Every structure is written in C-alpha cells, then in structure tokens.
Amino acid sequence: MALFPAFAVVSEAPDVGSSRKELDWLSNPSFCVGTETSLSQQTEGATALVSEGSPLIRSPVKSESSDESDTNKKLKQTSRKKKKEKKKKRKHQHKSAKRKRGQSSSSGSEPDTDPADQSSRGRDSKKESEKANQENAAAAVGHCFVWLEDVQSLTGETFRTDKKPDPANWEYKSLYRGDIARYKRKGDSCLGINPKKQCISWEGASAEKKRSHKPAERYFTKKNVGLMKVEGVAVSRKTEPPSSEPIAFIPVTGPEDVAPPVTTWLNPLGIYDQSTTQWLQGQGPSEEQELKQPDSQPDRENALLKAKVEEFNRRVRETPRDIQLWMAFVAFQDEVMRSPGLYAMAEGEQEKQKRSLKLVLEKKLAILERAIESNQSSVDLKLAKLKLCSGFWEPSTLVKEWQKLIFLHPNNTALWQKYLLFCQSQFSTFSVSKIHSLYGKCLSTLSAVKDGSILSHPELPGTEEAMFALFLQQCHFLRQAGHSEKAVSLFQAMVDFTFFKPDSVKDLPTKGQVEFFEPFWDSGEPRAGEKGARGWRAWMHQQERGGWVVISPDDDDDDPEDDDQDIRDKTLPRWQIWLAAERSRDQRHWRPWRPDKTKKQTEEDCEDPERQVLFDDIGQSLIRLSSPELQFQLIAAFLQFLGVPSGFGPPASCLYLAMDGNSIFDHGLCDEKPLTSLNLSFSGVSCIGRTDRLGCRRWTRGHNREGEEFIRNMFHLVMPLFSGKERSQLCFSWLQYEMAKVIWCLHTKNKKRLKSQGKNCKKLAKNLLKEPENRNNFCLWKQYAHLEWLLGNTEDARKVFDTALSLAGSKDHELCELSLLYAELEVELCPDLRGAAPARAVHILTRLTENGPCGPYTEPVLAVHILKARKAYEHALQDCWGESHISNPAAFGRLISLAKCFMLFQYLTMGIEAAVHIYEQVSAKLKGPVSPECPGLQGGASPQSLGSALEAVTLMHTSLLRFHARVSVCPLAPLREALSQALKLYPDNHVLWRSYVQVQSKSHDASKTRRFFDAITRSTKSLEPWLFAIEAEKMRKRLVEMVQRVDGREVHATIPETGLTHRIKALFENAIQSDNGSQCPLLWRMYLNFLVSLGNKERSKGMFYRALQNCPWAKVLYTDAVEYFPDAMQEVLDLMTEKELRVRLPLEELELLLED
C-alpha cells in the first residue's frame, strides 16, 4: 500500500537494481495490493460474461474466506516460463499505465476512487493467462451481486460481500466521509510529483474557515491613536528609609494605594492587590469595590470624563453668567468625542461606533443655545454660534443671522469687522459693489453712533480707532480688487475732509458735513495730490466771495507724456500680451481720471468710464478723525499706500488681508551690509499699481512721471500742516523714498538712471536742509550723509557727518543715532578690525562721550581716552536707568541709542563677548526687576514703549552677531541662539525671521529648525512663522534640486529628500487652517505657485478655485491663474467680470488692438 496516493504507481512499478530499494519506504509491506486487484478483475470478468448473453442468476451469497484463499494462491504463483513474454510486452504495459494515469489526472480523484487501484489494474491487465481467464469465467456466477430480498432462506448470519474495494478504508483512519481528503491536481505541490507538470490543491482538508488576512495596523490608525492618547496610571515608588539588608523586589504604589500592604499566608510578600487576594480565596469583589474602582483603563477614562461633564454641568448651572465657562464647555466636547465611547449607544459599541462631525456640532450648538438663553446680550456667544453653524447652514441663512446680530449691536466695531470679513470671503454671494456699499453702510452707521444720532446704542471705547482701521481695510480691499481709482479718491476725500474743513461746518454731525462736502467734490476743483490743490476750506471761502479766478496754464508744463503703448510685441502668445497690457495699465492708471479744463475736456472724453469716481462711491465712507495722532496716521497710511516708506503698517485687524506680495522675503542689502541696511518695512503689502507676478524681487522703482508728480504735490500739501516731530518724520520719509530708488538703481546697475536719480535725491536733501526748521534735524543730516556714502562719495559723506556732529549741542538720542551710523559705515568699509576704518569708528564713538565738538579723524585714539569713554557710557546708562527718566518717553529713545553705541564700542575695543554682556544687562533691565539692588524699568513706562525699546536693542544685538560671523571665523551657535530667543519675543518681526532663515539655510540638519518653527507656530497666532517656515523648506528644496541637477537637465535623485514636497504641502495646509491664514492672499498665491512648480496642472487648478472660495476679491489670484493656465483665460476673465473685479483690457479690445 502506498503511503502517498500520487506515488502509488511508482511504488508498485517493477524496477531494476537499487532503485527499488530507494523507493521501498513508499510502500507498506504488511498489505498486498494484489488482493483487491484480483478481486476487481474477477468481478469485471464475470460482468463481461454476463453482458455477452448469460442471464443474471440470483444465488445466495457465499462466504468470503474460500474465495480469498484461492485468489491469494493464484497471485503468489508467478509464471517464470512466461518471463520473456512479459519483457516483450513491458513497453505496452507502461504505455497503458501512463494513459490511465493521464485519464485519472485529467478527471480528478474522488473519495470513492483510488489511483493505486487504477494503476494496479492497468499494470496487471495483460498479466493473466487464458487459463486464468477461463477459471474466472467459470466462477463468474458466484461472484456477481445478488439482492437480499431474492434469497430464499434468510438467516441471522446472512451478509453481503462487496468484492469491489474502497481504498479510502485502508488509507485513512476513519470511515466518515467528511474525514477523507478531497484534492484536485491544480494547486500547491505535493511530494513525489513532477512540479512542472502536476500540482495539488487540497480542498475540504479541515473544517476551518479561511482566515481573513488583515494588514497590520499602524500607529496612526484610529484605534491606535486612541490608545496613544490614553493617560497611563501613575506609579510611584514608596518612600521608605534605606536599609542595608537586600530586598527581593522594589515595591511600588499607585495613586490610591497609600496604605502599607498586609502580609497574610496567601500574600506573604504583600505584592498582591485586593482583587487578586480575593481571587486566591475563591471570592469575588464586592459591589462597592466594583463601583469604586473600574477594572479596565477605558472604564477609568469614562469615569473621569463623566466626572468632568458633571462638573461642567454643575458649574454652568451655578454660574450661568460666566461666558468663559460656557466657551470652555463647548471646547471640552472635542475632548469628549476623542475619548473611547463615553456616549456609546449600547454596551460594547465603544470601538464600533463611528463618531461623525455632525454629532459634535449638534452637541456644541445645544450648549451654545443654552448659554445664549442665559446671556442674551453676549456677542461672543452669538459669534461662536455663527462660526459653528457656518459648517452646515446655507450661506443665505448665515447672512440673515449676521444681519440680525448687526441690527442688535450696531455700535460693536469688532462685530462689524467680522461681518465684513464674512461677507467678503463668501464666494457665492460676493461682488465688489455689494461689499463696497457694505463698507459704506458700516462706516456711516458707526459715525452716527459716534455723533449720538443713534440714542439706543452708546459709543463704545476705541470706536474712532476701529473706524479708521475699517476705512484702511476698505481702501486695501478696493486696491486688491483692481479699483485703484476709488481707493485713491477715498484718501483724497479724507485729506480734504479732515485737514481742510471749513469752520462753518465743524459743529455739524458727520452726515451734515458730508452733504456740504459733495458740492466741492463735484465742482471739478483740484484735489489732494493734484496740481494747484488748495483744499475744501479755500474753495468755500472763494465761493462766498464769488468763485475762482481762472489762471492760464504755463506752456512749459506740457511735458510729453509717458509711452502709453500697451502692446509692444504682437508675436507673443495672446495671454502674455493681455497680462503685460493689464499690468501696464494698472501701473499707469491708478489715479482717478479728471477732465482737464485747460484742454477743454469733458467727462465724455474719458475712454474708460470706470476711471471716473463719483461722490456716491465715496460719500458713505467719510469719517471724522478728531485725534491728532489718527490724523497724522491718515497721512502716513496714504503715503505708504502710494509706495512711500513712511513706517506705517496696516492695523493688525487687516494686515493679513492686505498682504499680497512677497516683499517680506526680500533681503535687499541686508546680506552685504547687516549693520546699515535700510529696513523699508513694506510688510508684504503691495503699493498702488503693482500687480507683479509672484517671485519678482520687491524694490522701490517709483512710478511714472505723473505718479511722481502726484507724490510730490502730496508732500507739498501736507507738510505745512504739521510741525516738530511729525514734520521731521514726513521729511525723513520723503528722502528715504528717493534713497530707495537709488538703491534699486544700484541693484540693477543702471548707471545712467543712477546718475540722474542720485542728482535729484541730493537736490531734495539740500532743499530740505535749507529750511529753517530742518537746520538741526539730525535725521535728515544722517540720511543725506548715507546717500553720499551709497553713491560712492565717501569723503563727501565724511564731511557731511563731521559738519552735522560739529553742530550738535546736547547729546540727545538723534546725535547718538548719527554717530552710530557714521561708525557703522566706517566699520563696514573695511571688515578687518585691526585696520584704519575701525580706528575711525572708535574715534567717533569716543568723541561722542566728550563735551567738546567732534573733529575729523587724525590719529588712533589713545587707550586712556578709550577707558574714559567706557566709564562715560556706563554712567550715562545708569542715568537713563534712573527713576526720574521713566515717565519721559524721550528717555527710552536716548537709552536705546546709548545702548547701541556702547555695544558697538565694546565690540570694537574688547570683542563680541563684551558687546553681548551689555545687551544682556540692558535687556534684563527692560524685561523686569532681576534683583533688589537693580530695579527694573517697568514702574511708569507703557508696555509698548518697553517692547519697542527692547526690540530695537535686540535688533542691534543680532546685527552685531551677523556682522561678526561675516568678517571672522566663528561658530554660528551664538547667533542662532540669539535669533531664537528674539523670535520668541517678537514672532512677527520680518528682519529677525529673514536673518534666522538665512543662517539656518547653511545647516544640513533641518530637524532643529523644524522643531523651532513648530514651537513658535503653536505659541502665537501670527502668520509670519508659517510663511517663513514654508520659505525655509522651499529654500532647502531648491538647494537639493540644484545639487541633483546636472547642467540644468533632469533631476538625479542622489539625496533622499523626497519628503520635502509633502512637508511643504502640510505646512501650507496647516497655515491655511489657522485663524489668519485662510483670508491671506499671499499665502494662497504661494501655495498655488508651489503646486504649479510641481507640474500637476489639474491639482493646481483645483487649488486656484479653492483659493477663490476664501479670497474672491484678490485680483492677483486671477492674473496668476491666467499665467499658470493659459487655456482657461476666457473662463477666468468671465469670472472676474461676474464678480465685478476691475478688468482694464477686455478681450474684445485686445482683439481690436491685435488687428491694428
């Protein structure tokens, strides 16, 4: 009997030599296969005889013993005489056996068939002689089947003999059909078969079901994240006095098991808890213990969360007026839903229940409605409800709820600001005219509240400042939407409405003053910034006297206009021509169009009616500014709006809304000259008329001739309105604007324009210094000397510095700033600290401490004078730290200037460590009291003055460290640490961020930088950390790609930095989800530009439409889309027209221009 069914033929086949012995282990010698073979042959022979004509005879069944003995004898006798005959027929036998095996393999084996039986019959079919066949035929009648019913005499021992064997009864241990293996030769391999031709697949071998192969769960799956958030049980070691005897174990205790363990015969060591001891005794825990201590960790968590929920419910029931408690209860719902199944529908559903966002929103909404019922006048709760409902309410329903809230609280400026931002960012209901009228309604309503016209709602504190911030937000909204003329007209009207108001209308309410202002606006008289503007007051006086006297214009003023040709190259693609022409018109046509009476022009002569601004467009937005500080801020904001670096940034409420340019990443000359670089502080806000593509470096190039004339007229109009510090600041801004254009010429290396621009700038500086008010204005002297230094006139600059220092009488902070700049320029002129230039700087800083005039440099300063100067600086700082100077704002300016001069002096004479020591002393004084002997400066100073002073000293500290790292070989760790500490205090300082990103870009390890950015973004709501984190990763990606590229061809992946792309995407997504990032056009522009650089056009287009959902007013997004997706140009322009954004060159006009 074969051990393996597949080897039945091999095991029984006759073989020669040792091959038989090698295969003996495959056969069972205790059983003879011939028995069942002969029986089957006899049965087949009898069946054949019956089929030939013999009738079927039913006879009693005989016993099996005699038949088996005869058959065994016949099988044991082997005919040696016919051995030769067998050899001749061996070939035929193998063929028949092979043929039968092929049939069995093709049809498959079933439980009732045996391959051994088939192969043995095939092997012995030709083996029997004719004599044996005759004997079998004679006995055929006795071997056929009979029916028991046909037997005449039935006895108790009657049985049926089945001569056809079932091989499964020998091969398997059981007779049960289900225990017998079924197989088909089409699956896995089996021992003893040819793997190239045959294979076996076992079916039904076991009753086990197929196991579902689930992939191993990673750490970020929902189940494992829940396990990671589970708080572990605190385990603490017992505090016992140490003993000299060795102990068998270290005992620990839980937070509740404070009692010492009780040792019993069941718990000899005292290490079993109470439940384990009870289990050893055969007892179960009591009901009190089950209720007191949950068994599993999820039960403990649920108990803690239920306790917190009960505590919140109790507290809000006791103190329903506590708004912050209600808000905390709403925020707590997120923690509840993150926990494992506190609110499961049934037992055991903690893991199966799928928590939806809608369930969380509904619970929060229910809590907020309860809170509003108890606090009807709370605006914060209503705002939280509107913010919550924005996820599943329709936009129309949201707008109605906002209108109801505004109607109830018309005097709340913060509510107005959020309402305007909500309406401005709703793409489905957005249009420029609708939002513009909404701004007018807001400002007119707040003006009525401020005038007392609305008796039901009094004026809240800070209303005037908030109204001014909303006015600036409206102007930036119009600029970004392309309606530059309306924005400029708003500023022009506010200048006349604020500074040139007639005395006869000052006592009227705002609405009455606006009605009187309308005739002046429609009269066609020159406005602020235009040539010949005299103001509203002068016009009113002249009208009372009989009208204006018409003056004929000068013929010399008719200069040729700039080249207004829109299309310069018609061979370019259509979208490039449109973009160039649109940007050119934006740059030239930002001023409102006025008919020139000298040329007899009328309103019908205007080619583009959108360039004309009517009084209805600006009337509702006019507000009264009574504070002198706000009045000066209006002028500074207008100048900054025009591109003049006046130092005034947009308010925090609208800063990120107005941020649409990448000027915050431009270093300028900061890399080359870290001590004396100009900080123009544009804060990422584009000036009027600039819609450049993202990536262009931001330099103040100025405007065309008419634009420059407009700015000059504006300065001439407003400078007589101020005196003292404000007038000095205006002069400083004007000169700095001209210097910025000189720096742009230096950067572009345009020598011809540099010469003319330098000449004009020096002429302006001299004219400003000739005025009597500016003779001793050290800010202007400093700027003039710096200008000469930039132009390369070093000796002339030194003469200007020496002249200014000789005019100084008292050692005020302006003189200190002048000497500091002089010394810094000398230091940067020669980086070698042992040369003549540092000696000149030491001479300047030493002369500053002396009472006599500062003469020109002749020889190096003696060591005695250096020691005297150091002592003088120390005493001066002590005087500034005295309490008598705390209440004086000018003392902080002098303190800052002295500290910076002393730091530079110590750096030049002793080294960088001495300068850092001075910084640490000053910063410790400014931050607060550090010791009883050294009181701080926080007693009578405002936090803003303290913060600005500390920020200025910190900037000087980092600039010194950067300069030292540039001119000497030193580690960058002190600079990195200083920048990190400074950015933790001032996370919105662009200068510090630029320096930090530049320093960290030199490091190959980005992990520390990423951890720092992550910590800053978690601790502040400012958007600058996100923007500079993205910029740092993009710089790293560009560096990696530059290394990987060979001769500008394809990228070779030699450095495994493929994760940078996904990291940058994650940073963008997180920044967009922040409070200020979703409505920041600059962030969306950067995201869109990054996706386009990756080459995925479809995803980039999806990002464009996603950006429009949040910032539908930003025209730069549409122009970027035309540049990135030229095929969708018509679709983008149709969208701009639908949303009423300014399109200065329609496609129909473009077609006509191309035809010409």
mmCIF file of C-alpha atoms in Angstrom, residues 8 178 497 500 879 981 1083 1147:
data_model
loop_
_atom_site.group_PDB
_atom_site.id
_atom_site.type_symbol
_atom_site.label_atom_id
_atom_site.label_comp_id
_atom_site.label_asym_id
_atom_site.label_seq_id
_atom_site.Cartn_x
_atom_site.Cartn_y
_atom_site.Cartn_z
ATOM 1 C CA ALA A 8 1.110 4.538 -5.923
ATOM 2 C CA GLY A 178 -16.070 14.110 5.853
ATOM 3 C CA PHE A 497 -12.484 116.249 4.880
ATOM 4 C CA PHE A 500 -9.260 121.491 5.110
ATOM 5 C CA ASP A 879 21.408 107.868 34.437
ATOM 6 C CA GLN A 981 15.343 83.947 21.768
ATOM 7 C CA LEU A 1083 -0.409 82.509 1.351
ATOM 8 C CA LEU A 1147 -10.689 90.670 -24.648
#
